[in-house]
Coordinates of C-alpha atoms in Angstrom, one line a residue:
X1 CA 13.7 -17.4 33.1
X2 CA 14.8 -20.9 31.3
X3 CA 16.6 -20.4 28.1
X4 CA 14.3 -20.6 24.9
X5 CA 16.0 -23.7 22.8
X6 CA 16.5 -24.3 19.1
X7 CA 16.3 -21.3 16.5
X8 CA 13.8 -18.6 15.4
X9 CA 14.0 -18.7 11.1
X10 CA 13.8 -14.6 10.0
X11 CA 12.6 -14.0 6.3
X12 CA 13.1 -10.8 4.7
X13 CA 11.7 -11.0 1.3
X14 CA 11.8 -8.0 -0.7
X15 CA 11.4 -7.0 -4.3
X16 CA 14.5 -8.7 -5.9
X17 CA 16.2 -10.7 -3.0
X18 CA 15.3 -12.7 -0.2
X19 CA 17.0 -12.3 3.0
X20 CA 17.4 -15.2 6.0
X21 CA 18.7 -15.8 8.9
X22 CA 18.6 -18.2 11.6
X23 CA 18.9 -17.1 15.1
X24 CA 19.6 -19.1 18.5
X25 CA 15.8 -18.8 19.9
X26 CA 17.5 -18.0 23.5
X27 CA 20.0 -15.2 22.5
X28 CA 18.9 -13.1 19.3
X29 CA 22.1 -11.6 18.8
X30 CA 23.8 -15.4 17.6
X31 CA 23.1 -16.0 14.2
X32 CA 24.1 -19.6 13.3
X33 CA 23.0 -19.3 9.7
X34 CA 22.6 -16.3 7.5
X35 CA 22.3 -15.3 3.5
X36 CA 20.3 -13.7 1.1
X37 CA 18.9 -14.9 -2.5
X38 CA 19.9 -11.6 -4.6
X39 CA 18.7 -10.5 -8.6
X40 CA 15.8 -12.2 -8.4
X41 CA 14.2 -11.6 -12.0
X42 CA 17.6 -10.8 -13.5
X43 CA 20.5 -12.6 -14.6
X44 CA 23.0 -13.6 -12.3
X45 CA 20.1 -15.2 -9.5
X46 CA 22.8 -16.7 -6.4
X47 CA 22.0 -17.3 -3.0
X48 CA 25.1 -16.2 -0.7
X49 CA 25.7 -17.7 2.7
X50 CA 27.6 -15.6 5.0
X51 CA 28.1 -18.9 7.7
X52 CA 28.6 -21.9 5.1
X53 CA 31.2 -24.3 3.3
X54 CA 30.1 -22.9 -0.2
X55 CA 29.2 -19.6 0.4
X56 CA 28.2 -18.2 -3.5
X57 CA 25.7 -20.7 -5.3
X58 CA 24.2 -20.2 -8.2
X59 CA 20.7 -20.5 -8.8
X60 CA 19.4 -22.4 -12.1
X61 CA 16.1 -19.9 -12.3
X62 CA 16.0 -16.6 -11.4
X63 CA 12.2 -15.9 -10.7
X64 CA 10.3 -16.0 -6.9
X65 CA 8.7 -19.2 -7.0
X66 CA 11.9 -21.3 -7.9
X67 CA 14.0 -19.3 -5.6
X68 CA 11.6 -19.7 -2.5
X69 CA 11.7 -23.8 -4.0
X70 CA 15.6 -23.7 -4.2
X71 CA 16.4 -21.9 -0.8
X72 CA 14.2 -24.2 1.5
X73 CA 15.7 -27.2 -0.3
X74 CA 18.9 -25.5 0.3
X75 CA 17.8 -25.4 4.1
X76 CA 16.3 -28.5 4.3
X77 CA 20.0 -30.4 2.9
X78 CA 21.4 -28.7 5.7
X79 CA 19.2 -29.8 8.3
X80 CA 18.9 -26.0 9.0
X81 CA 15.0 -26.7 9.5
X82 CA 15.4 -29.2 12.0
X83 CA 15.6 -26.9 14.9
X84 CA 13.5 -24.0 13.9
X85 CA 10.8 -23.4 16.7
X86 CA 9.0 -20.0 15.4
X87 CA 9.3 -18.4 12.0
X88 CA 9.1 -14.2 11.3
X89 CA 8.1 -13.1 8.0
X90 CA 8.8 -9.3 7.0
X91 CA 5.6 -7.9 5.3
X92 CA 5.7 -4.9 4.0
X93 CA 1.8 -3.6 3.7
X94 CA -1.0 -4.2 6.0
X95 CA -2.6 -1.6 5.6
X96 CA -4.3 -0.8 8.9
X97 CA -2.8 -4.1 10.4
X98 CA 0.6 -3.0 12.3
X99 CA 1.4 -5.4 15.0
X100 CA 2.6 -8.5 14.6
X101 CA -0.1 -10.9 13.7
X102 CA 0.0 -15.0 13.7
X103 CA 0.2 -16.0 10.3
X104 CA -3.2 -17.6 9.6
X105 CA -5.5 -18.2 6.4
X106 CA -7.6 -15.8 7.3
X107 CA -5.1 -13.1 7.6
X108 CA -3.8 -14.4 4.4
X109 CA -7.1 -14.3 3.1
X110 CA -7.0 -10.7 3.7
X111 CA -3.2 -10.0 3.1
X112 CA -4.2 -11.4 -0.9
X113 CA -7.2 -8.7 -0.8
X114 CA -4.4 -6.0 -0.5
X115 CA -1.7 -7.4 -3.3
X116 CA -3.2 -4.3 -5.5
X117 CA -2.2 -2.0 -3.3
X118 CA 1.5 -3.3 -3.1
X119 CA 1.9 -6.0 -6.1
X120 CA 5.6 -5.6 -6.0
X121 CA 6.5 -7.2 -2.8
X122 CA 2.7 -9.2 -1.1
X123 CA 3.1 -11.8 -3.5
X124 CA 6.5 -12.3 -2.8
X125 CA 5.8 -12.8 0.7
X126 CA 2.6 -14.6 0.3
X127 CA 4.4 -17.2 -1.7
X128 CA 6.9 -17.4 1.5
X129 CA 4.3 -17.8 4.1
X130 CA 2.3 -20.2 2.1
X131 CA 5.7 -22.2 1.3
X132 CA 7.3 -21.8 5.2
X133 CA 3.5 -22.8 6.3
X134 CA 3.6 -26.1 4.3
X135 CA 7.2 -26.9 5.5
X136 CA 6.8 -26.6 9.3
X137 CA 3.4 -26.7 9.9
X138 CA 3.4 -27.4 13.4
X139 CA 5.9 -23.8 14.2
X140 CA 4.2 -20.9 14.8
X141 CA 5.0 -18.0 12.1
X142 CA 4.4 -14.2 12.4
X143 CA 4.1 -11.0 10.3
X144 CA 5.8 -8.8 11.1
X145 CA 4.7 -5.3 9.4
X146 CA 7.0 -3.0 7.8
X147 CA 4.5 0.2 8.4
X148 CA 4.6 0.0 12.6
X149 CA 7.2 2.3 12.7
X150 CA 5.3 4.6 11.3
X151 CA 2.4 4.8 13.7
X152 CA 3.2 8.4 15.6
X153 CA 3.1 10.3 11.9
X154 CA 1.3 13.3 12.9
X155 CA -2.2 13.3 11.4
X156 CA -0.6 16.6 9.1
X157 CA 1.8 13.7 7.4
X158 CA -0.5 10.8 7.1
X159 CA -3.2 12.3 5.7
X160 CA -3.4 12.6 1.6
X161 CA -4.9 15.9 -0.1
X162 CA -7.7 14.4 -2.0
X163 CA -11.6 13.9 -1.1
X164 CA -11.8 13.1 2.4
X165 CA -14.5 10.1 1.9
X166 CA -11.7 7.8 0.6
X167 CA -10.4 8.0 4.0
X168 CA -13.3 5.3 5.3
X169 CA -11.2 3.0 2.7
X170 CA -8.0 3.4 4.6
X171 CA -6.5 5.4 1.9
X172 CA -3.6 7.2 3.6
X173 CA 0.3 8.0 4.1
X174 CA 1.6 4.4 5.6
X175 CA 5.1 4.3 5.3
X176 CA 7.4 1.8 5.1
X177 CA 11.1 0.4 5.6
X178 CA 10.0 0.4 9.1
X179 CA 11.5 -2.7 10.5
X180 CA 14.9 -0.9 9.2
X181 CA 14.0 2.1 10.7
X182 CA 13.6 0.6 14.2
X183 CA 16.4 -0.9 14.2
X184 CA 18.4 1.9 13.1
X185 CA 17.2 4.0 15.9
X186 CA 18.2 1.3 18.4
X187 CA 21.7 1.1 17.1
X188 CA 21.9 5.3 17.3
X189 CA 20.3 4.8 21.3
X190 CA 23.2 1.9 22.1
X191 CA 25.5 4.1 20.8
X192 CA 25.0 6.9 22.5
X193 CA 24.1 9.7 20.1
X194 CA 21.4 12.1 22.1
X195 CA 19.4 12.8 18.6
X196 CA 17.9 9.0 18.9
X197 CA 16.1 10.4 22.1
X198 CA 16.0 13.7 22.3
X199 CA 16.5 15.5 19.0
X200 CA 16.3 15.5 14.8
X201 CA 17.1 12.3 13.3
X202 CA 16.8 11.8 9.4
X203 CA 17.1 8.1 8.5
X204 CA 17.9 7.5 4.5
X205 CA 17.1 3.5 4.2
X206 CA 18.7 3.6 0.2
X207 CA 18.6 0.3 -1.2
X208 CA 16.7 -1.0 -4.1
X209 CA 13.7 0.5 -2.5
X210 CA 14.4 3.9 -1.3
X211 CA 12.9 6.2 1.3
X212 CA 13.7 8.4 3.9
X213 CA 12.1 9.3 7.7
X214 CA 12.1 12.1 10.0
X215 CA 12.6 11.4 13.6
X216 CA 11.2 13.9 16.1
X217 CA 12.8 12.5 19.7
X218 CA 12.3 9.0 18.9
X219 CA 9.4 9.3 17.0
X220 CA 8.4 9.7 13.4
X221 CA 7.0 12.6 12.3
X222 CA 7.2 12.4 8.4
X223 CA 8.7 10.1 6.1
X224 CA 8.5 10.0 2.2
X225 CA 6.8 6.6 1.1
X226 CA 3.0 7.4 1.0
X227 CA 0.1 4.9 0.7
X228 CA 1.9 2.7 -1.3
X229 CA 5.9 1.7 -1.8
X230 CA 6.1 3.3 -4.9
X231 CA 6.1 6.8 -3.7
X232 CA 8.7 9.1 -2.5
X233 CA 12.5 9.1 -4.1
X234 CA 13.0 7.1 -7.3
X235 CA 13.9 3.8 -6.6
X236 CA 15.9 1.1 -8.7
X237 CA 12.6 0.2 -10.8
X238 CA 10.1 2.4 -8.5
X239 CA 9.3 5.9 -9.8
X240 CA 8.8 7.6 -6.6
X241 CA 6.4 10.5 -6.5
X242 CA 4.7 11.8 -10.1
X243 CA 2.2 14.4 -11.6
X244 CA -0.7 12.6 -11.0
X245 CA -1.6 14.5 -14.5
X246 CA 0.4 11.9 -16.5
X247 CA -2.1 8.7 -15.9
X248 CA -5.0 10.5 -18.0
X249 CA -2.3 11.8 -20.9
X250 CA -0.7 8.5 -21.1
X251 CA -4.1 6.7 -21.4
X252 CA -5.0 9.3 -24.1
X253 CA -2.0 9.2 -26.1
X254 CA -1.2 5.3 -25.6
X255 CA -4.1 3.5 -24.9
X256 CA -2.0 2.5 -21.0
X257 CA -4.5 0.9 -18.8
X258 CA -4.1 1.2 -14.8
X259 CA -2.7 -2.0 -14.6
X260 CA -0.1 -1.1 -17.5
X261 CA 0.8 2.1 -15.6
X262 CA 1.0 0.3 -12.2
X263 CA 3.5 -2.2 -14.2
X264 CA 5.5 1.3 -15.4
X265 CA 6.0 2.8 -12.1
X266 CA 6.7 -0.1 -9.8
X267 CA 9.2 -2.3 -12.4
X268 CA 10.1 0.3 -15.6
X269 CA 11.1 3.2 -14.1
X270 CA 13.5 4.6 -11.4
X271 CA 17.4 4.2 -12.3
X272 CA 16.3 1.4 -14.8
X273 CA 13.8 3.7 -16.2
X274 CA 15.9 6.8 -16.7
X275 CA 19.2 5.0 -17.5
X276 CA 17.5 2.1 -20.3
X277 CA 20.1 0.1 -18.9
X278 CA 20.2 -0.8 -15.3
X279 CA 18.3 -0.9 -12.0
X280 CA 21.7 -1.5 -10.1
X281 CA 23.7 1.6 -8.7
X282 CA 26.7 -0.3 -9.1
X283 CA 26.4 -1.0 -12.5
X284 CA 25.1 2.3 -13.5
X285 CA 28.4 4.2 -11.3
X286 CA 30.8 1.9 -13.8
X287 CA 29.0 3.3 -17.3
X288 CA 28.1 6.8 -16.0
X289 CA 31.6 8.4 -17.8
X290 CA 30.5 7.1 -20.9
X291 CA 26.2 6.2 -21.2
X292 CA 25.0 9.8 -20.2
X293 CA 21.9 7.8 -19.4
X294 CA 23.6 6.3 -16.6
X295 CA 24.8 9.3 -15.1
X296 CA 21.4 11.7 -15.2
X297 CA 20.1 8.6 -13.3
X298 CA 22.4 8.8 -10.5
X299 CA 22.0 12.7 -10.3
X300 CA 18.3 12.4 -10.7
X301 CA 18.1 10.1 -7.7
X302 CA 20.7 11.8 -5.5
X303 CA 19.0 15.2 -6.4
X304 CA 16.3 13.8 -5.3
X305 CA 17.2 12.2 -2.1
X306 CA 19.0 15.6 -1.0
X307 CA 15.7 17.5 -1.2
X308 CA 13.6 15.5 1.3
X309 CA 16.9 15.5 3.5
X310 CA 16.1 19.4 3.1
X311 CA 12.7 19.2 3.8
X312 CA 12.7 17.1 6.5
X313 CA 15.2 19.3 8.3
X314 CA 12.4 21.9 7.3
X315 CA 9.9 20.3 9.3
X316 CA 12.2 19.1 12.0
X317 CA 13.6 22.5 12.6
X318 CA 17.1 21.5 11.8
X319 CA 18.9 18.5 11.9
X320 CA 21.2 16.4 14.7
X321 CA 22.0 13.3 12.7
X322 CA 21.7 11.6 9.0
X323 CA 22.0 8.1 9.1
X324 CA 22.8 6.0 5.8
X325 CA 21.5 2.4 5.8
X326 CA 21.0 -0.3 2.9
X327 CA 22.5 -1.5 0.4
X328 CA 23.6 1.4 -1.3
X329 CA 23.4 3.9 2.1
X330 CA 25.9 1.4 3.7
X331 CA 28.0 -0.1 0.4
X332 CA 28.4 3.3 -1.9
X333 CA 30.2 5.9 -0.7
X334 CA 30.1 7.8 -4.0
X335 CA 26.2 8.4 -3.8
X336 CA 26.8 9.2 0.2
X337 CA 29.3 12.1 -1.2
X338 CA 27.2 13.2 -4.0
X339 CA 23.6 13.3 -1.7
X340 CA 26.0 15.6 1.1
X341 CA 27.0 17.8 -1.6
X342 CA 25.2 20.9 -1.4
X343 CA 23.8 20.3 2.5
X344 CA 26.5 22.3 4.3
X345 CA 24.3 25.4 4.6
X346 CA 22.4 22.4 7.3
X347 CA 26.5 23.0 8.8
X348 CA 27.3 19.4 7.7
X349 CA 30.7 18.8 6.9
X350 CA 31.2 15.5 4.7
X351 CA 35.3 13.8 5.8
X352 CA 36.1 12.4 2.8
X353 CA 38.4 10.1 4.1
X354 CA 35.9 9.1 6.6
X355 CA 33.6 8.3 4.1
X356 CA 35.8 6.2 1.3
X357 CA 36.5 3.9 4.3
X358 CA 33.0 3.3 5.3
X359 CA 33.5 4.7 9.1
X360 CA 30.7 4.6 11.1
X361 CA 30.8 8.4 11.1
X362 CA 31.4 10.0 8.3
X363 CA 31.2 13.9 9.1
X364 CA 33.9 15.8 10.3
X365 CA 34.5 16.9 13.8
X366 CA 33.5 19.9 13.2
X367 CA 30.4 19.4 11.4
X368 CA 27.2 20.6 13.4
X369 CA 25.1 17.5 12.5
X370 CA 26.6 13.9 12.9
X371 CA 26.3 11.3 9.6
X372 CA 26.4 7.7 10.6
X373 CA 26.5 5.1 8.2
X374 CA 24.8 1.7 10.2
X375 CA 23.9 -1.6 9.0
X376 CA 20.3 -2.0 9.4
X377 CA 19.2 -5.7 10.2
X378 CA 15.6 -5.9 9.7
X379 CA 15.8 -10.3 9.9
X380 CA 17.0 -9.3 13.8
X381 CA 14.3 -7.1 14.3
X382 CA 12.0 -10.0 13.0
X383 CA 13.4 -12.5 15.2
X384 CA 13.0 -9.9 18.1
X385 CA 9.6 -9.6 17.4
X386 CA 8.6 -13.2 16.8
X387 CA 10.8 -13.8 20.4
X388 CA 8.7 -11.8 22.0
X389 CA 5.7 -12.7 21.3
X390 CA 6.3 -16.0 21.3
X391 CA 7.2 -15.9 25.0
X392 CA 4.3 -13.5 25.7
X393 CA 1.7 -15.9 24.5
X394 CA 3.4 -18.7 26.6
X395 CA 3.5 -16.8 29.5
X396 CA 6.7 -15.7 29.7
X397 CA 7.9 -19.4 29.4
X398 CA 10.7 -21.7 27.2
X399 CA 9.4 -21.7 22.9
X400 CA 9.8 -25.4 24.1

């Protein structure tokens, strides 16, 4: 087959950073230009080039529309653009849509239709597709759907205990992360480890959005996001999973609208919520010894991350191998120690020293279940996709 030319454009936007990458069209594994845009909405906005002259650049506005403005003009000086034949865009609810769709106004049209279902992160990426659309009309762009992975949940995880009617209006356990998750599970299968095919897999994607999947033999069989993002394990500004009880007392006692508690539980709470302080882990690890604040959120949201790992096992039947991905799976090797602690009766066995230097396995040799901390790289599993479908609907030939 002829070698694909020029470069497939991955964008990875998510609820306070945007992620890209640039990938030679021909060989996905070459990226020739990669960064991310991070604290969108909070001081401190820079995008970070890992392939450029001036790699740290600070941004003069911090919120979603100027950053999407200031990162294509940042691709555009560059002439980055120039050779892009196919763009992926990471979205990260479809509802029932899974596969990856062209981007066109229609499925806009209907992507807009579900922004009250996941206002933290479809306008976002709505504003990106409209934005990439305008800039390179002529180059086809893809959505690629963050719930795909989640597809084999058995009907016992996916469906939601309240009045079955509201089924008909696709009200269900998605899931989500899953562009992570598939890649995660390609890394364990290229490296060997006979859990990614045959056995119990728990993947912990921790990064400002949270969540956690159990993997039955290559499939998923449960994972802790539900119908929306904002449920499971508290999150930087997410809540994760509350008494449903709490949206009728706080409309009694405060007057809180739905659209006021949406607001509460997708950008006020989590770590920033408990702590009054901070969404960031990092920041929140360097006041816990003296803002107590600080330091019941990080327990709160270890605690909490350690008791799906035990229920998942639960419903696995035991556990082969955790894996820690994200920002703060893959970065923090404090919250890795502290969400171990308390798992050995599983028969893992945490090596310290392992884990302060980031190995890629951090158990012991001893330890019955294998922990892996990977780097998940959801813009290559974009560029994958758009590849491949790309080629598919030119008949296997050149993006040319």
């Amino acid at each position: 087959m002829e070698q694909a030319q020029g470069s497939i454009l991955a964008i990875n936007g998510g609820s306070s950073s945007i992620r890209f990458a640039l990938f030679a069209a021909g060989n996905i594994t070459e990226r020739t230009l990669s960064g991310k845009i991070d604290r969108i909405g909070l001081p401190g906005t820079t995008l970070t080039a890992t392939t450029a002259a001036a790699p740290v650049t600070a941004l003069p506005a911090g919120d979603f529309p100027s950053s999407i403005r200031f990162l294509l003009d940042w691709l555009d000086e560059r002439q980055a653009l120039d050779g892009v034949v196919a763009v992926g865009h990471r979205v990260v609810h479809g509802m029932r849509h899974a596969a990856p769709e062209r981007v066109t106004p229609q499925l806009l049209a209907q992507l807009r239709g579900l922004i009250a279902y996941d206002p933290e992160h479809l306008p976002a990426e709505i504003r990106l597709m409209e934005a990439l659309l305008q800039r390179l009309p002529q180059r086809p762009q893809l959505a690629c759907f963050d719930t795909a992975f989640h597809r084999t949940l058995p009907r016992v995880a996916s469906v939601l205990p309240i009045p079955r009617r509201y089924e008909a209006l696709g009200v269900r356990r998605y899931g989500f992360h899953g562009l992570s998750y598939a890649c995660l599970m390609e890394q364990l299968a290229a490296l060997g480890d006979p859990a990614a095919r045959a056995g119990r897999v728990i993947l912990a994607h921790l990064g400002n959005g949270a969540s956690l999947a159990a993997v039955r033999d290559g499939a998923c069989v449960d994972t802790t996001m539900g119908f929306t993002p904002a449920a499971g394990v508290p999150m930087s500004t997410r809540s994760g999973d509350l008494d449903p009880g709490l949206v009728s007392f706080l409309a009694a006692t405060e007057q809180m609208t739905a659209a006021a508690f949406q607001r509460m539980v997708t950008r006020e709470s989590g770590l920033l919520g408990v702590s009054g302080t901070s969404s960031d882990v990092r920041d929140l690890l360097g006041m816990e010894t003296t803002d107590i604040r600080a330091a019941e959120a990080l327990a709160l949201f270890c605690q909490e991350i350690r008791k799906r790992i035990g229920a998942f096992a639960a419903v696995l039947g035991g556990l082969d191998t955790l894996v820690f991905s994200a920002g703060i799976g893959e970065n923090s090797a404090v919250i890795r120690g502290r969400i171990c602690a308390g798992l050995e009766f599983l028969g893992l066995r945490l090596d310290e020293r392992r884990n302060a230097a980031h190995a890629g396995v951090i158990s012991t040799s001893g330890s019955s279940v294998t922990v892996r901390v990977l780097r998940t790289d959801e813009e290559r599993m974009i560029a994958q996709l758009v590849r491949d479908y790309v080629r598919q609907c030119a008949g296997e030939q050149s993006l040319e």
